Amino acid sequence: DTEVIIDVLYAPVNPSDLLLAKGVYALKPDLPSVIGGEGIGKVSIIGEKVLNVKVGDIVNIPFGTFCWSEKVVVESDKLLALPRDIDLKQASMASINPPTGVLMLNDFPDLKEGDWIAVNAANSAVARSIIAIAKARGIRTLGIVRRDAAVDPALAAGADKVIVENESTKSEAEKATANAIIKVGFDAVGGNATNTLARILGEESAIVTYAIMSGEPMVLNQIDVIFKKIIIKGFFMYSSTYVDKLKDAYKASIDLISHGKIDVPIAKIYKPEQIKEAIQHTIDGGKVLIEFNNSALTNDNIVLSHFKIG
């Protein structure tokens, strides 16, 4: 009687979903299993003892629920009622990438207004969140991308400067930041891109690695690591280090979305029966959503009711 049934509205296809499907993600559910790491939905039925949400509320679908489904059942204490006017599509992507940005930046409390950080894959969803959160705190960001076409999207996301990774990246970074000391580099790529960050970072800086988009092990020149005293740190938001911090990070992310400070471009929205196309689109590049329960988006005439679920 503390459970809630949710009509799923939107769920993104994330790289982590594909890793889970391949069996190489940290989370390994019992099979057979639905997948889908995050999403947003509308409460349709509540248990007798549920007090924090009501029928008709728009709510998050918490991690571990596996939401590529028309309906899901969730314990009510994991739910947060969202603002009624929130952008549903953006909110469906609020549980993983934006909190990742919040938590990673919170790990560096000494970063202050005017300081510089570097972010590779700067047009990616997580990078956009890092950039938006840094901007809100007055921290300046140098975005690094791998092709010219990605420069303008990264600038539109709020990066102060964006450069294309090449053999001149170090000198271009110095020029772009007016020789500022770059204190942290956020690495989503791995391979040689990690070494690029090490080359442009200042002394006593840090590299935070949180993804491996290249599929390659990170490459590092020990000279930079040794003489700059660079710290290499891995990040996984569902580790025990961050469990108690997730809810506040999520609330901060929702606030940023509500104020239009995080706005991830969506390449296409697919129906559940188009899941193969949606997955291939994600592999090829581009942020896609799966849309469920289309009728629930406009149905506001719901009779409030209680139903004993568990």
Short mmCIF file of C-alpha atoms in Angstrom, two decimals:
data_model
loop_
_atom_site.label_atom_id
_atom_site.label_comp_id
_atom_site.label_asym_id
_atom_site.label_seq_id
_atom_site.Cartn_x
_atom_site.Cartn_y
_atom_site.Cartn_z
CA ASP A 1 0.00 0.00 0.00
CA THR A 2 2.98 2.38 -0.34
CA GLU A 3 3.42 1.68 -4.05
CA VAL A 4 2.41 3.78 -7.05
CA ILE A 5 1.52 2.81 -10.61
CA ILE A 6 2.94 5.23 -13.17
CA ASP A 7 2.01 5.66 -16.82
CA VAL A 8 5.37 6.15 -18.51
CA LEU A 9 5.41 9.20 -20.80
CA TYR A 10 8.96 9.53 -22.13
CA ALA A 11 12.18 7.57 -21.64
CA PRO A 12 15.48 8.33 -23.37
CA VAL A 13 17.82 5.79 -24.91
CA ASN A 14 21.13 6.26 -23.12
CA PRO A 15 24.50 4.64 -23.81
CA SER A 16 24.27 3.09 -20.35
CA ASP A 17 21.08 1.29 -21.46
CA LEU A 18 23.01 -0.30 -24.30
CA LEU A 19 25.84 -1.30 -21.97
CA LEU A 20 23.32 -2.92 -19.64
CA ALA A 21 21.78 -4.80 -22.57
CA LYS A 22 25.24 -6.08 -23.49
CA GLY A 23 25.86 -7.25 -19.92
CA VAL A 24 28.86 -4.97 -19.33
CA TYR A 25 27.22 -2.38 -17.05
CA ALA A 26 27.70 -2.33 -13.28
CA LEU A 27 24.03 -3.15 -12.78
CA LYS A 28 23.03 -6.68 -13.82
CA PRO A 29 19.30 -7.42 -13.38
CA ASP A 30 17.84 -10.90 -13.21
CA LEU A 31 16.79 -12.09 -16.66
CA PRO A 32 14.49 -11.75 -18.45
CA SER A 33 14.26 -8.03 -17.70
CA VAL A 34 12.95 -4.79 -19.14
CA ILE A 35 15.62 -2.10 -19.40
CA GLY A 36 15.55 1.72 -19.46
CA GLY A 37 17.47 3.68 -16.85
CA GLU A 38 15.40 6.85 -16.56
CA GLY A 39 12.22 8.54 -17.65
CA ILE A 40 9.19 10.54 -16.62
CA GLY A 41 5.62 9.51 -16.03
CA LYS A 42 2.18 10.38 -14.72
CA VAL A 43 0.78 8.83 -11.54
CA SER A 44 -2.31 6.78 -12.35
CA ILE A 45 -2.97 4.80 -9.14
CA ILE A 46 -1.65 5.18 -5.60
CA GLY A 47 -1.60 2.85 -2.62
CA GLU A 48 -3.62 3.57 0.52
CA LYS A 49 -0.66 4.92 2.52
CA VAL A 50 0.88 7.09 -0.20
CA LEU A 51 1.02 10.73 0.92
CA ASN A 52 3.84 12.40 -1.03
CA VAL A 53 2.32 12.15 -4.53
CA LYS A 54 -1.22 12.07 -5.89
CA VAL A 55 -2.97 10.79 -9.00
CA GLY A 56 -2.16 13.03 -11.95
CA ASP A 57 1.24 14.15 -10.65
CA ILE A 58 4.16 14.20 -13.07
CA VAL A 59 6.99 12.27 -11.42
CA ASN A 60 10.48 11.00 -12.01
CA ILE A 61 11.02 7.32 -12.68
CA PRO A 62 13.89 6.38 -10.36
CA PHE A 63 16.99 4.44 -11.28
CA GLY A 64 16.56 0.69 -11.24
CA THR A 65 12.86 0.77 -12.19
CA PHE A 66 13.56 -0.18 -15.85
CA CYS A 67 11.02 2.00 -17.56
CA TRP A 68 10.86 0.97 -21.22
CA SER A 69 7.31 -0.05 -20.47
CA GLU A 70 3.83 1.45 -20.63
CA LYS A 71 3.41 1.20 -16.85
CA VAL A 72 5.77 0.73 -13.90
CA VAL A 73 5.28 0.13 -10.18
CA VAL A 74 7.46 2.19 -7.82
CA GLU A 75 7.75 2.68 -4.07
CA SER A 76 6.39 6.17 -3.38
CA ASP A 77 9.34 7.28 -1.22
CA LYS A 78 11.52 7.26 -4.35
CA LEU A 79 9.26 9.72 -6.19
CA LEU A 80 9.28 13.48 -6.50
CA ALA A 81 6.32 15.42 -7.88
CA LEU A 82 7.61 17.79 -10.55
CA PRO A 83 6.36 21.24 -11.56
CA ARG A 84 3.25 20.93 -13.76
CA ASP A 85 4.70 23.23 -16.40
CA ILE A 86 8.06 21.49 -16.70
CA ASP A 87 9.24 20.46 -20.16
CA LEU A 88 8.36 16.76 -20.11
CA LYS A 89 10.92 15.75 -22.71
CA GLN A 90 13.78 17.52 -20.94
CA ALA A 91 12.61 16.22 -17.56
CA SER A 92 12.69 12.65 -18.88
CA MET A 93 16.46 13.07 -19.19
CA ALA A 94 16.96 14.61 -15.74
CA SER A 95 17.81 11.56 -13.62
CA ILE A 96 21.25 10.64 -14.95
CA ASN A 97 23.16 13.27 -16.92
CA PRO A 98 22.34 16.48 -15.01
CA PRO A 99 22.88 14.91 -11.54
CA THR A 100 26.16 13.50 -12.87
CA GLY A 101 27.24 17.07 -13.65
CA VAL A 102 26.07 18.36 -10.27
CA LEU A 103 27.83 15.63 -8.30
CA MET A 104 31.09 15.81 -10.26
CA LEU A 105 31.34 19.57 -9.82
CA ASN A 106 30.39 19.29 -6.15
CA ASP A 107 33.47 17.10 -5.71
CA PHE A 108 35.56 20.25 -6.29
CA PRO A 109 34.32 22.78 -3.74
CA ASP A 110 37.46 24.88 -4.20
CA LEU A 111 36.38 25.84 -7.72
CA LYS A 112 35.30 29.45 -7.56
CA GLU A 113 33.81 32.05 -9.85
CA GLY A 114 36.13 32.76 -12.79
CA ASP A 115 38.03 29.46 -12.56
CA TRP A 116 38.41 27.34 -15.70
CA ILE A 117 37.52 23.70 -16.29
CA ALA A 118 37.81 21.66 -19.50
CA VAL A 119 35.19 19.27 -20.85
CA ASN A 120 35.71 16.93 -23.78
CA ALA A 121 32.88 15.60 -25.95
CA ALA A 122 31.53 19.07 -25.19
CA ASN A 123 28.40 18.67 -27.29
CA SER A 124 27.28 15.51 -25.45
CA ALA A 125 24.37 15.40 -23.01
CA VAL A 126 26.49 15.08 -19.85
CA ALA A 127 28.88 17.78 -21.03
CA ARG A 128 25.95 20.13 -21.64
CA SER A 129 24.88 19.56 -18.05
CA ILE A 130 28.40 20.19 -16.72
CA ILE A 131 28.59 23.39 -18.77
CA ALA A 132 25.18 24.62 -17.61
CA ILE A 133 25.88 23.92 -13.94
CA ALA A 134 29.33 25.51 -14.15
CA LYS A 135 27.86 28.57 -15.84
CA ALA A 136 25.27 28.93 -13.09
CA ARG A 137 28.15 28.97 -10.58
CA GLY A 138 30.28 31.42 -12.54
CA ILE A 139 32.86 28.77 -13.48
CA ARG A 140 34.25 29.09 -17.01
CA THR A 141 34.34 26.14 -19.36
CA LEU A 142 36.63 25.22 -22.24
CA GLY A 143 34.86 22.71 -24.46
CA ILE A 144 36.83 20.25 -26.57
CA VAL A 145 35.17 18.55 -29.54
CA ARG A 146 36.37 16.23 -32.28
CA ARG A 147 34.83 17.88 -35.33
CA ASP A 148 34.06 21.40 -36.55
CA ALA A 149 30.32 20.76 -36.71
CA ALA A 150 30.22 20.24 -32.93
CA VAL A 151 31.64 23.68 -32.09
CA ASP A 152 28.45 25.73 -32.43
CA PRO A 153 26.25 23.27 -30.46
CA ALA A 154 28.76 23.33 -27.59
CA LEU A 155 28.84 27.13 -27.64
CA ALA A 156 25.03 27.19 -27.72
CA ALA A 157 25.05 24.98 -24.61
CA GLY A 158 26.94 27.77 -22.81
CA ALA A 159 30.62 26.86 -23.09
CA ASP A 160 32.80 29.96 -22.86
CA LYS A 161 35.24 28.70 -25.49
CA VAL A 162 35.27 25.62 -27.73
CA ILE A 163 38.21 24.18 -29.64
CA VAL A 164 38.58 21.20 -31.95
CA GLU A 165 41.01 18.52 -30.77
CA ASN A 166 44.12 18.38 -32.96
CA GLU A 167 47.90 18.63 -32.70
CA SER A 168 47.59 22.31 -31.73
CA THR A 169 45.07 21.83 -28.94
CA LYS A 170 47.48 22.92 -26.18
CA SER A 171 48.36 26.24 -27.81
CA GLU A 172 44.74 26.84 -28.79
CA ALA A 173 43.65 26.20 -25.21
CA GLU A 174 46.21 28.69 -23.92
CA LYS A 175 44.99 31.28 -26.40
CA ALA A 176 41.30 30.63 -25.67
CA THR A 177 41.73 30.94 -21.90
CA ALA A 178 44.39 33.71 -21.95
CA ASN A 179 46.84 31.28 -20.35
CA ALA A 180 44.55 30.59 -17.40
CA ILE A 181 45.20 27.60 -15.16
CA ILE A 182 42.67 24.90 -16.00
CA LYS A 183 41.96 23.09 -12.75
CA VAL A 184 39.78 20.12 -13.74
CA GLY A 185 39.27 18.14 -16.93
CA PHE A 186 36.14 16.02 -17.38
CA ASP A 187 36.78 13.06 -19.66
CA ALA A 188 34.00 11.18 -21.41
CA VAL A 189 36.09 9.87 -24.28
CA GLY A 190 39.19 7.98 -23.13
CA GLY A 191 41.96 7.01 -25.53
CA ASN A 192 44.20 9.88 -26.64
CA ALA A 193 41.54 12.41 -25.61
CA THR A 194 42.51 11.82 -21.98
CA ASN A 195 46.09 12.76 -22.80
CA THR A 196 44.86 15.93 -24.47
CA LEU A 197 43.25 16.98 -21.20
CA ALA A 198 46.46 16.20 -19.28
CA ARG A 199 48.44 18.40 -21.67
CA ILE A 200 46.24 21.47 -21.15
CA LEU A 201 45.65 21.15 -17.39
CA GLY A 202 47.59 23.18 -14.84
CA GLU A 203 49.56 22.01 -11.83
CA GLU A 204 47.79 20.11 -9.03
CA SER A 205 44.78 19.58 -11.26
CA ALA A 206 42.48 16.60 -11.74
CA ILE A 207 41.05 14.48 -14.52
CA VAL A 208 37.63 12.97 -13.84
CA THR A 209 36.79 10.08 -16.14
CA TYR A 210 33.12 9.11 -16.30
CA ALA A 211 32.60 7.46 -19.70
CA ILE A 212 34.51 5.77 -22.51
CA MET A 213 32.94 6.99 -25.74
CA SER A 214 35.98 6.01 -27.79
CA GLY A 215 35.90 2.45 -26.49
CA GLU A 216 39.64 2.73 -25.90
CA PRO A 217 41.69 2.67 -22.67
CA MET A 218 42.88 6.11 -21.60
CA VAL A 219 46.32 7.21 -22.78
CA LEU A 220 48.43 9.41 -20.52
CA ASN A 221 51.91 10.84 -20.76
CA GLN A 222 53.47 10.21 -17.36
CA ILE A 223 55.48 13.43 -17.65
CA ASP A 224 52.31 15.51 -17.34
CA VAL A 225 50.94 13.36 -14.53
CA ILE A 226 54.19 13.38 -12.55
CA PHE A 227 55.32 16.96 -12.89
CA LYS A 228 51.88 18.59 -12.81
CA LYS A 229 50.80 16.28 -9.96
CA ILE A 230 47.58 15.41 -11.78
CA ILE A 231 45.04 13.31 -9.91
CA ILE A 232 43.08 10.75 -11.97
CA LYS A 233 39.62 10.06 -10.57
CA GLY A 234 36.82 7.77 -11.74
CA PHE A 235 33.16 8.70 -11.27
CA PHE A 236 30.08 6.46 -11.03
CA MET A 237 27.02 8.20 -9.62
CA TYR A 238 25.45 5.05 -8.16
CA SER A 239 28.47 4.16 -6.04
CA SER A 240 28.10 4.28 -2.25
CA THR A 241 29.90 7.64 -2.24
CA TYR A 242 26.94 9.38 -3.85
CA VAL A 243 23.85 7.44 -2.78
CA ASP A 244 22.86 9.93 -0.08
CA LYS A 245 23.51 12.88 -2.40
CA LEU A 246 21.44 11.77 -5.37
CA LYS A 247 18.11 13.29 -4.34
CA ASP A 248 19.55 16.78 -3.81
CA ALA A 249 21.47 16.52 -7.09
CA TYR A 250 18.26 15.55 -8.87
CA LYS A 251 16.36 18.47 -7.32
CA ALA A 252 19.10 20.85 -8.44
CA SER A 253 18.87 19.42 -11.94
CA ILE A 254 15.09 19.86 -12.09
CA ASP A 255 15.53 23.48 -11.00
CA LEU A 256 17.98 24.09 -13.85
CA ILE A 257 15.61 22.49 -16.37
CA SER A 258 12.66 24.50 -15.01
CA HIS A 259 14.61 27.70 -15.60
CA GLY A 260 15.67 26.69 -19.10
CA LYS A 261 19.34 26.40 -18.23
CA ILE A 262 19.59 22.79 -19.43
CA ASP A 263 18.11 22.16 -22.87
CA VAL A 264 19.37 19.05 -24.61
CA PRO A 265 18.58 18.90 -28.35
CA ILE A 266 16.44 15.86 -29.18
CA ALA A 267 17.14 14.30 -32.55
CA LYS A 268 13.95 12.23 -32.79
CA ILE A 269 11.12 10.70 -30.78
CA TYR A 270 10.24 7.05 -31.43
CA LYS A 271 7.33 4.79 -30.54
CA PRO A 272 8.02 1.57 -28.57
CA GLU A 273 7.52 -0.55 -31.67
CA GLN A 274 10.39 1.42 -33.29
CA ILE A 275 12.87 0.43 -30.61
CA LYS A 276 15.35 -1.07 -33.10
CA GLU A 277 15.49 2.21 -35.01
CA ALA A 278 15.81 4.19 -31.77
CA ILE A 279 18.75 2.08 -30.62
CA GLN A 280 20.49 2.33 -33.99
CA HIS A 281 19.97 6.11 -33.97
CA THR A 282 21.64 6.27 -30.56
CA ILE A 283 24.56 4.18 -31.78
CA ASP A 284 24.95 6.40 -34.85
CA GLY A 285 24.75 9.55 -32.71
CA GLY A 286 21.94 11.78 -31.49
CA LYS A 287 19.68 11.96 -28.45
CA VAL A 288 16.42 10.08 -28.90
CA LEU A 289 13.37 9.47 -26.73
CA ILE A 290 10.77 6.71 -26.64
CA GLU A 291 7.22 7.99 -26.22
CA PHE A 292 4.70 5.90 -24.26
CA ASN A 293 1.07 6.55 -23.27
CA ASN A 294 0.47 9.43 -25.64
CA SER A 295 -3.12 9.86 -24.40
CA ALA A 296 -1.94 10.46 -20.82
CA LEU A 297 -0.18 13.65 -21.93
CA THR A 298 -3.47 15.50 -22.39
CA ASN A 299 -5.78 13.65 -19.98
CA ASP A 300 -6.08 15.98 -16.99
CA ASN A 301 -9.61 14.92 -15.99
CA ILE A 302 -8.55 12.14 -13.68
CA VAL A 303 -10.63 11.09 -10.67
CA LEU A 304 -8.42 10.87 -7.58
CA SER A 305 -8.52 7.33 -6.29
CA HIS A 306 -6.66 4.97 -4.00
CA PHE A 307 -5.95 1.37 -4.78
CA LYS A 308 -4.21 -1.17 -2.62
CA ILE A 309 -1.26 -2.42 -4.66
CA GLY A 310 1.01 -4.14 -2.24
#
